[in-house]
Short mmCIF file of C-alpha atoms and ligand atoms in Angstrom, two decimals:
data_model
loop_
_atom_site.label_atom_id
_atom_site.label_comp_id
_atom_site.label_asym_id
_atom_site.label_seq_id
_atom_site.Cartn_x
_atom_site.Cartn_y
_atom_site.Cartn_z
CA UNK A 1 7.97 -29.48 7.18
CA UNK A 2 9.72 -27.00 4.91
CA UNK A 3 11.18 -24.20 7.03
CA UNK A 4 11.36 -20.95 5.14
CA UNK A 5 10.43 -17.28 5.52
CA UNK A 6 6.93 -16.15 4.62
CA UNK A 7 6.81 -15.30 0.94
CA UNK A 8 5.02 -12.48 -0.83
CA UNK A 9 4.51 -11.87 -4.55
CA UNK A 10 4.71 -8.08 -4.97
CA UNK A 11 3.01 -6.90 -8.17
CA UNK A 12 4.15 -3.29 -8.53
CA UNK A 13 6.20 -1.11 -10.84
CA UNK A 14 9.92 -0.60 -10.42
CA UNK A 15 10.73 3.10 -10.36
CA UNK A 16 14.50 3.46 -10.41
CA UNK A 17 14.85 6.83 -8.71
CA UNK A 18 12.59 8.50 -6.16
CA UNK A 19 12.17 5.76 -3.55
CA UNK A 20 8.76 4.32 -4.29
CA UNK A 21 7.11 1.03 -5.33
CA UNK A 22 9.48 -1.97 -5.56
CA UNK A 23 12.51 0.18 -4.66
CA UNK A 24 11.12 0.52 -1.13
CA UNK A 25 8.90 -2.57 -0.91
CA UNK A 26 11.83 -4.98 -1.35
CA UNK A 27 14.10 -3.61 1.40
CA UNK A 28 11.23 -3.00 3.84
CA UNK A 29 9.82 -6.52 3.63
CA UNK A 30 13.27 -8.15 3.52
CA UNK A 31 14.38 -6.46 6.73
CA UNK A 32 11.15 -7.68 8.33
CA UNK A 33 12.16 -11.24 7.47
CA UNK A 34 9.71 -11.68 4.59
CA UNK A 35 10.90 -13.06 1.25
CA UNK A 36 9.74 -10.85 -1.63
CA UNK A 37 9.25 -12.09 -5.15
CA UNK A 38 9.01 -8.88 -7.20
CA UNK A 39 6.65 -9.05 -10.16
CA UNK A 40 7.38 -5.77 -11.98
CA UNK A 41 4.48 -4.34 -13.94
CA UNK A 42 6.64 -1.68 -15.58
CA UNK A 43 10.10 -0.18 -15.28
CA UNK A 44 10.36 3.59 -14.97
CA UNK A 45 13.42 5.79 -14.67
CA UNK A 46 11.71 7.71 -11.83
CA UNK A 47 8.26 7.99 -10.30
CA UNK A 48 5.82 10.29 -12.05
CA UNK A 49 5.79 13.01 -9.37
CA UNK A 50 7.60 15.97 -10.86
CA UNK A 51 10.94 14.59 -12.06
CA UNK A 52 10.46 15.41 -15.72
CA UNK A 53 10.10 13.15 -18.75
CA UNK A 54 10.03 9.59 -17.41
CA UNK A 55 11.52 6.68 -19.37
CA UNK A 56 8.83 3.98 -19.22
CA UNK A 57 8.80 0.32 -20.29
CA UNK A 58 5.55 -1.55 -19.88
CA UNK A 59 5.78 -5.17 -18.69
CA UNK A 60 2.11 -6.16 -18.90
CA UNK A 61 2.97 -9.20 -21.02
CA UNK A 62 5.49 -10.37 -18.40
CA UNK A 63 3.10 -10.93 -15.48
CA UNK A 64 0.99 -13.92 -16.59
CA UNK A 65 3.95 -15.93 -18.01
CA UNK A 66 5.88 -15.29 -14.77
CA UNK A 67 2.87 -16.55 -12.80
CA UNK A 68 2.73 -19.67 -15.03
CA UNK A 69 6.41 -20.29 -14.31
CA UNK A 70 5.93 -20.03 -10.53
CA UNK A 71 2.98 -22.42 -10.69
CA UNK A 72 5.02 -24.88 -12.75
CA UNK A 73 7.75 -24.72 -10.10
CA UNK A 74 5.17 -25.28 -7.36
CA UNK A 75 6.24 -22.08 -5.57
CA UNK A 76 3.87 -21.06 -2.79
CA UNK A 77 3.10 -17.53 -1.61
CA UNK A 78 1.62 -16.59 1.76
CA UNK A 79 0.64 -13.19 0.41
CA UNK A 80 -0.01 -11.49 -2.92
CA UNK A 81 0.35 -7.74 -2.73
CA UNK A 82 -0.54 -5.37 -5.58
CA UNK A 83 -0.06 -1.61 -5.99
CA UNK A 84 0.29 0.90 -8.81
CA UNK A 85 -1.08 -0.62 -12.05
CA UNK A 86 -0.88 0.88 -15.51
CA UNK A 87 -3.65 -0.84 -17.46
CA UNK A 88 -6.77 -2.92 -17.35
CA UNK A 89 -4.76 -5.94 -18.58
CA UNK A 90 -2.57 -5.62 -15.48
CA UNK A 91 -5.69 -5.79 -13.30
CA UNK A 92 -6.60 -9.05 -15.08
CA UNK A 93 -3.09 -10.39 -14.42
CA UNK A 94 -3.44 -9.53 -10.69
CA UNK A 95 -6.81 -11.28 -10.61
CA UNK A 96 -5.11 -14.38 -12.08
CA UNK A 97 -2.45 -14.21 -9.35
CA UNK A 98 -5.12 -13.95 -6.64
CA UNK A 99 -7.09 -16.88 -8.11
CA UNK A 100 -3.93 -19.00 -8.35
CA UNK A 101 -3.14 -18.55 -4.64
CA UNK A 102 -6.57 -18.65 -2.97
CA UNK A 103 -5.11 -19.17 0.53
CA UNK A 104 -2.68 -16.25 0.28
CA UNK A 105 -3.39 -12.99 2.11
CA UNK A 106 -4.48 -10.60 -0.64
CA UNK A 107 -3.38 -7.01 -0.09
CA UNK A 108 -4.46 -4.36 -2.58
CA UNK A 109 -3.00 -0.88 -2.31
CA UNK A 110 -5.32 0.85 -4.80
CA UNK A 111 -2.80 3.48 -5.92
CA UNK A 112 -4.92 5.92 -7.97
CA UNK A 113 -4.47 9.46 -6.73
CA UNK A 114 -3.89 11.94 -3.95
CA UNK A 115 -5.11 15.31 -2.65
CA UNK A 116 -8.55 14.85 -4.20
CA UNK A 117 -7.28 14.14 -7.73
CA UNK A 118 -6.72 10.92 -9.66
CA UNK A 119 -3.21 10.47 -11.14
CA UNK A 120 -3.02 11.29 -14.87
CA UNK A 121 -2.66 7.56 -15.70
CA UNK A 122 -5.76 6.59 -13.71
CA UNK A 123 -8.56 6.68 -16.28
CA UNK A 124 -12.24 6.15 -15.38
CA UNK A 125 -11.87 2.56 -16.70
CA UNK A 126 -8.88 1.96 -14.40
CA UNK A 127 -10.86 3.40 -11.49
CA UNK A 128 -13.64 0.85 -11.86
CA UNK A 129 -11.20 -2.00 -12.57
CA UNK A 130 -9.29 -1.14 -9.38
CA UNK A 131 -12.58 -1.43 -7.47
CA UNK A 132 -12.92 -4.96 -8.93
CA UNK A 133 -9.51 -5.83 -7.53
CA UNK A 134 -10.34 -4.28 -4.15
CA UNK A 135 -13.47 -6.45 -4.07
CA UNK A 136 -11.46 -9.68 -3.95
CA UNK A 137 -8.83 -8.37 -1.49
CA UNK A 138 -8.53 -9.26 2.20
CA UNK A 139 -6.93 -5.90 3.02
CA UNK A 140 -7.05 -2.58 1.16
CA UNK A 141 -5.06 0.56 2.00
CA UNK A 142 -6.57 3.57 0.17
CA UNK A 143 -5.93 7.19 1.06
CA UNK A 144 -9.04 9.43 1.19
CA UNK A 145 -8.82 10.28 -2.54
CA UNK A 146 -8.69 6.59 -3.44
CA UNK A 147 -11.49 5.79 -0.98
CA UNK A 148 -13.71 8.37 -2.74
CA UNK A 149 -12.82 6.89 -6.16
CA UNK A 150 -13.56 3.34 -4.97
CA UNK A 151 -16.95 4.44 -3.64
CA UNK A 152 -17.66 6.55 -6.75
CA UNK A 153 -18.35 9.62 -4.67
CA UNK A 154 -16.94 13.13 -4.66
CA UNK A 155 -13.85 13.86 -2.59
CA UNK A 156 -14.57 15.88 0.52
CA UNK A 157 -11.99 18.22 2.03
CA UNK A 158 -14.00 18.28 5.30
CA UNK A 159 -12.21 16.65 8.26
CA UNK A 160 -13.94 13.44 9.33
CA UNK A 161 -15.86 12.98 12.56
CA UNK A 162 -15.30 9.59 14.20
CA UNK A 163 -18.80 8.51 13.13
CA UNK A 164 -18.16 9.55 9.50
CA UNK A 165 -14.81 7.73 9.57
CA UNK A 166 -16.45 4.53 10.80
CA UNK A 167 -19.16 4.80 8.15
CA UNK A 168 -16.55 5.29 5.39
CA UNK A 169 -14.60 2.24 6.56
CA UNK A 170 -17.74 0.08 6.63
CA UNK A 171 -18.77 1.22 3.12
CA UNK A 172 -15.33 0.32 1.76
CA UNK A 173 -15.47 -3.06 3.46
CA UNK A 174 -18.87 -3.67 1.86
CA UNK A 175 -17.06 -3.61 -1.51
CA UNK A 176 -15.47 -6.92 -0.38
CA UNK A 177 -12.35 -6.64 1.78
CA UNK A 178 -12.45 -7.82 5.37
CA UNK A 179 -9.89 -5.25 6.54
CA UNK A 180 -9.79 -1.62 5.44
CA UNK A 181 -7.02 0.81 6.36
CA UNK A 182 -7.36 4.44 5.27
CA UNK A 183 -4.09 6.34 5.31
CA UNK A 184 -3.46 10.00 6.10
CA UNK A 185 -7.00 11.09 7.04
CA UNK A 186 -7.68 14.40 8.74
CA UNK A 187 -10.08 14.03 11.67
CA UNK A 188 -12.45 16.68 13.00
CA UNK A 189 -10.37 16.62 16.20
CA UNK A 190 -7.52 18.17 14.14
CA UNK A 191 -5.51 14.95 14.21
CA UNK A 192 -3.99 13.25 11.13
CA UNK A 193 -4.49 9.52 11.47
CA UNK A 194 -4.57 6.15 9.83
CA UNK A 195 -7.96 4.50 10.27
CA UNK A 196 -8.70 0.79 10.37
CA UNK A 197 -11.65 -1.59 10.39
CA UNK A 198 -11.70 -5.34 10.82
CA UNK A 199 -15.08 -6.71 9.77
CA UNK A 200 -14.33 -10.14 11.30
CA UNK A 201 -14.75 -8.70 14.79
CA UNK A 202 -16.38 -5.34 14.02
CA UNK A 203 -13.44 -3.38 15.47
CA UNK A 204 -12.50 0.19 14.49
CA UNK A 205 -9.06 1.67 15.15
CA UNK A 206 -7.05 4.79 14.59
CA UNK A 207 -3.39 5.64 14.89
CA UNK A 208 -2.70 9.38 15.13
CA UNK A 209 0.50 10.76 13.61
CA UNK A 210 2.36 14.07 13.85
CA UNK A 211 1.74 16.51 11.01
CA UNK A 212 4.79 17.40 8.90
CA UNK A 213 4.23 20.11 6.27
CA UNK A 214 5.75 18.17 3.34
CA UNK A 215 4.53 15.17 1.42
CA UNK A 216 6.91 12.58 -0.01
CA UNK A 217 6.27 9.97 -2.71
CA UNK A 218 6.48 6.33 -1.67
CA UNK A 219 5.12 6.75 1.87
CA UNK A 220 1.96 4.82 0.93
CA UNK A 221 4.14 1.99 -0.42
CA UNK A 222 6.24 1.93 2.75
CA UNK A 223 3.10 1.99 4.93
CA UNK A 224 1.41 -0.89 3.07
CA UNK A 225 4.64 -2.92 3.02
CA UNK A 226 5.21 -2.63 6.78
CA UNK A 227 1.52 -3.42 7.33
CA UNK A 228 1.89 -6.53 5.15
CA UNK A 229 5.08 -7.65 6.91
CA UNK A 230 3.53 -7.17 10.33
CA UNK A 231 0.31 -9.02 9.41
CA UNK A 232 2.36 -11.90 7.98
CA UNK A 233 4.27 -11.95 11.27
CA UNK A 234 0.99 -12.51 13.12
CA UNK A 235 0.33 -8.93 14.32
CA UNK A 236 -3.24 -7.83 14.96
CA UNK A 237 -4.60 -5.07 12.68
CA UNK A 238 -4.07 -2.20 15.19
CA UNK A 239 -0.54 -3.35 16.00
CA UNK A 240 0.31 -3.72 12.30
CA UNK A 241 -1.13 -0.23 11.65
CA UNK A 242 0.89 1.25 14.52
CA UNK A 243 4.08 -0.37 13.26
CA UNK A 244 3.48 0.97 9.74
CA UNK A 245 2.50 4.47 10.86
CA UNK A 246 5.42 4.65 13.32
CA UNK A 247 7.94 3.69 10.66
CA UNK A 248 6.57 6.12 8.07
CA UNK A 249 6.68 8.87 10.71
CA UNK A 250 10.32 8.01 11.46
CA UNK A 251 11.18 8.16 7.73
CA UNK A 252 9.35 11.46 7.21
CA UNK A 253 10.80 13.17 10.26
CA UNK A 254 14.33 12.05 9.39
CA UNK A 255 13.98 13.36 5.82
CA UNK A 256 12.30 16.61 6.83
CA UNK A 257 15.07 17.38 9.32
CA UNK A 258 17.63 17.40 6.47
CA UNK A 259 15.48 19.61 4.22
CA UNK A 260 15.93 17.06 1.42
CA UNK A 261 14.23 17.50 -1.97
CA UNK A 262 10.79 16.01 -1.39
CA UNK A 263 10.66 14.54 -4.92
CA UNK A 264 13.51 12.19 -3.98
CA UNK A 265 11.34 10.34 -1.46
CA UNK A 266 12.11 9.56 2.17
CA UNK A 267 15.60 8.84 3.50
CA UNK A 268 14.60 5.43 4.79
CA UNK A 269 17.98 3.73 4.41
CA UNK A 270 19.41 4.93 7.73
CA UNK A 271 16.28 4.04 9.72
CA UNK A 272 15.52 0.68 8.06
CA UNK A 273 17.21 -1.33 10.87
CA UNK A 274 14.36 -0.21 13.20
CA UNK A 275 12.14 -2.69 11.36
CA UNK A 276 14.31 -5.67 12.29
CA UNK A 277 13.76 -4.98 16.02
CA UNK A 278 10.68 -6.04 17.96
CA UNK A 279 8.49 -3.02 18.57
CA UNK A 280 6.16 -1.86 21.34
CA UNK A 281 2.42 -2.19 20.59
CA UNK A 282 2.33 1.46 19.45
CA UNK A 283 -0.20 4.20 19.97
CA UNK A 284 -3.40 2.83 18.47
CA UNK A 285 -6.79 3.84 19.85
CA UNK A 286 -10.32 2.70 19.23
CA UNK A 287 -12.26 4.82 16.77
O1 PXL B 1 4.15 5.44 -4.74
C1 PXL B 1 3.17 5.33 -5.69
C2 PXL B 1 3.72 5.35 -7.09
C3 PXL B 1 4.09 4.16 -7.66
N1 PXL B 1 4.58 4.11 -8.91
C4 PXL B 1 4.76 5.22 -9.65
C5 PXL B 1 4.41 6.45 -9.11
C6 PXL B 1 3.88 6.53 -7.81
C7 PXL B 1 3.51 7.83 -7.24
O2 PXL B 1 3.76 8.87 -7.76
O3 PXL B 1 4.60 7.56 -9.86
C8 PXL B 1 5.32 5.11 -11.02
#
């Protein structure tokens, strides 16, 4: 049998500066022993979070021909992982990727907005197309803003009770995905946590994290990448969530301690080796 690392096709943009999307996905998954095949949807000089006029080159017409080439070569992928998408045509290209690799783990990070607001690029059409993509995924990783968009309901600033959190997770799973992980939710207990649901066994989980009064771009990408790497390595959902939350917390606390410009993303380079070590099960709890 062919011996090789697990392989993931990562369909995301490449933002040169600001530590998000493929700039963090590639190193994170590589250090976890997963081979990444980047499928760039666009090249940007920086992310779109406050670094001025971004130089942007769309690569929509690259994705399907690249997929055709991989199929011609007979290249297999154990996972297909999508993130920030710029157009409806890119959603179609992701759907083609998913259909071409029906046995691959399908991870959709429905990057659409934050803090109750959709990103400028996320039109109402893109919002409903992203829900189509989420419907065919095995795992989705929305934040609360994206969860509200996927469910076509208003964003609530109210902290979630455990019962409301479980209900939200179930509703998102009813869109299609077996596993739902909501990132950065505020609970009525005052805790900030990542919430998870695995429909296969009806289990609900949460992983609390320390509050840090700054938000950095790219943390969602790092979280979903570690989650993907851990799941591909055979971790259960709560262990994969703990690994992802623990690593993001390490990145955030390191960066915060230096008072670095938050627009530059997290200083993950110095802590990346932590991901090549085996980790303890982490601090998950049942929700
Ligand atoms: O990390 C999400 C992301 C991905 N890609 C681009 C972004 C952002 C968030 O701001 O601007 C281009």
